[in-house]
Amino acid sequence: MSSFRILLVAVVVLGLAVGAAATAFYLEFVRDLPSFETLADYRPSLTSTVFDRQGRPIGEFYEHRRQLTPLEDVPDLVIQAFLAAEDDTFYEHGGVDYRSILRAAWANLRAGGDTVQGASTITQQTVKQLLLSSEQTYTRKIRELILARRIEQRFSKDEILYLYLNQIYFGAGAYGVGEAARTYFGKQIDEIDASEAAMLAGLPKAPGRNSPYLNPERAEQRRVYVLDRMREEGFLSMAAHATAVELQPLLLDREAERDQAASYVIEEVRRTLVTILGNDAVLRGGLRIETSIDLDLQRAAVTAVRGGLEALDRRRGYRGPLRRFEGTDEFDGFGEPQESAPGKPRVALVLEVETERARIALAPDLNAELRLEDLAWARREDSPRKEVKDLTKVFSAGDIIHVTYAAGDAEETENAEEDAPPHALLAQHPEAQGALLSFEVETGDILAMVGGYDFEDSEFNRTTQATRQPGSAFKPIVYAAALGRGYTPASILYDRPVVIESEGFTWRPENYGRKFLGPILLGEALARSVNNATIHLLRDVGIDHVMEFSRQLGIEGPLERNLGLALGSNPVTLLEITRAYSVFAAGGRRVEPRLIHRVQDRDGQVLLEALPLAGLPEEPAEEPTDIAELPEPPIDIELSEGYAMPPVDDELPEGYAMPPQQAYLASSVLRLVVEHPRGTGRRARSLGHPVAGKTGTTNDQGDAWFVGFSPDVATGVWVGFDEKRVLGRGETGSRAALPIWIEFMRAALANRPIRDFAVPDGIVFARIDRKSGLLAASAGEETLFQAFAEGTEPTEQAESAVTISKERRRLQQDL
């Protein structure tokens, strides 16, 4: 065999060997490559967004915060910024830019082997983001190159760019270009300019190092670099480039934008949907969640609850400094500058104290002063209730305290000079908690829900999860039940002592003012919240009937069969008691409060609609706790069955808890709580709208309530402690809860027309004498225009007041 033939055979054999080796090498890398066919149906984790009733976003749930943005919605300027920054030959190469690879390899070699320049195309970055890990190995890099080539053969350039722009991470928790525009600038992607586009395009390479929040100087350098590249590629003219370089992007203040007004609402929505749809669907599904909440009223509710609790806290007095600073070193506990936002408490150090002023430090070079005129309330919590006259008895140098200043004082404070410090206000975090729930009577749509003073401190939702004794706020249920069993608003009740002895225990309930009023009209007894008259009424109506009636109104918790029911001894949620009151406003129709209107998936398919608010109460106590002299344990006695009038419930239309006439009469007597000169809710007259409601106060002012309604809106407010504690002397429902209710209802009714409660058929009116309940001889201060069920109105004229006065005195003396 000739040498030529031997050489030829050798070359062929070697070629075959090399080919086989290369094939084996290639097959080894492609053997377990991930499939990229799933990218054709790209369904990344998306943010689920919660909206209020007007379509305003109020909250989000996410694993990765991302909006899916169609490529046609991305402006050319944004696409050009990314091409200039990441891959200027994207529309030319086949997935791998070999020239860039050689250029980067040479640059890295000259840098001693360090990676100073990358060569990954947008296609390769898409592969790495969606199909491979981010490990830095040659094996992964080769697999990336193979997949990039294959993806280019399967997908168009625009499809690859769509995947890339929606998948990449921009820092600050934002995934995808649409979410990045909203996170950094508070804009939709089609609203950003060239300068902002350049900043976004500069982030994906190193979101942390290039963050304008974490490293503004490096972010600025990167932004200018991208703008320079855009000019070089012909995407920007010289003039447009110069303008964009000078135009600094206005970043969104992430802390200021965190509107936490709806935090309790959002958590309630999350718990509900996780229970029904599962955690994965809520966090990754890109759901559109439409709620009944009115964001403006939600903010008003938060303001009202916080203001009421802070006012209560000031009435309780000043609890003293957070701690003392005794060291000789410079104090460094002021906190970050951003904590000085108007209205937000910040740490301050007391420097010196005089009788009428206290000088404080808000920062090393920033002073302010506290003034006696603002601190009349700041007596020590355990001291007598007297106004503070001398600040040296309140503060000492070295006290570390919380202060705030109003928005108008913020700029003054920051620009203050040493010799003329502006004034600050002493602040302390309330220890008591509060809750508010409000919904429309007609629809049941929840307008506002506040579960506590501060969601960051406590996520416990006291509207749905806390069970508390309602006290006198339960009385309207007893009175409404009586109005369906033969009583009228003008029936005479008897406020006289009740003494029950059982097994050596004596129960002797008294009224709040420790007085007995004798004969009293049913309406006035409720308006003045008379305890003993209510107990007698409960005995006559029948406790079993009242318990069943309570269930019809929506009270779901356990009820003890004893006379303490009349005084609200059985714990309920704010949701339950407010829902019960709404039946009166709705003309006897049951109202089911609902929070979630509709839930749609990412494709617009409706998953859920009209979800009612489901309370999740704590485990109820086995027995009710103390309330207004209610004995422990409760006494079970034989009770009167009340009138023999047959119940009307069997005749009611579906969805009704009582006849419209009975509901209207209940509303009319509850209006007396507001309209009666001695009504416990008389402050609510300042609203200028027809409203009705009832205060509630438990033993030793442990819980304070006001629950009420207009023809359109039902609202309940609770104030108290999470543990069993006393709010303070005089902290009744009318003082602690009613002001919150009034402030919120003023906002809730501001844009609603003034209208009265609708009068159903079968209701008549008569002017009666306030004392006897009989027909009044003439109009006057001692008369009342009262509603009655037709046929139950009085027919006799009122006699001389002497007889009734004698009877009143006799019963007061319990003769």
Coordinates of C-alpha atoms in Angstrom, one line a residue, residues 489 661 664-665 667-669 671 675 756-768 775-776 784-794:
P489 CA -92.5 52.0 71.8
Q661 CA -93.0 47.0 60.7
Y664 CA -89.0 50.1 61.6
L665 CA -90.2 50.3 65.2
S667 CA -85.1 51.7 64.3
S668 CA -87.5 54.3 65.7
V669 CA -86.6 53.5 69.3
R671 CA -83.2 56.8 67.0
E675 CA -82.5 62.2 69.6
D756 CA -85.2 59.4 56.4
F757 CA -85.9 55.7 57.1
A758 CA -88.5 54.4 54.7
V759 CA -91.9 53.9 56.4
P760 CA -93.5 50.5 55.6
D761 CA -97.2 49.9 55.2
G762 CA -98.9 49.3 58.5
I763 CA -97.1 52.0 60.4
V764 CA -99.0 55.0 61.9
F765 CA -97.8 57.9 64.0
A766 CA -99.2 59.6 67.1
R767 CA -98.0 62.3 69.4
I768 CA -97.7 60.9 72.9
L775 CA -102.0 60.5 73.6
A776 CA -100.7 64.0 74.3
L784 CA -93.0 62.8 71.4
F785 CA -94.1 62.0 67.8
Q786 CA -93.9 58.2 67.9
A787 CA -94.4 55.4 65.4
F788 CA -96.7 52.5 66.1
A789 CA -97.8 49.3 64.3
E790 CA -101.3 50.1 63.0
G791 CA -103.8 49.2 65.7
T792 CA -101.4 49.4 68.6
E793 CA -101.3 53.2 68.9
P794 CA -102.7 54.7 72.2

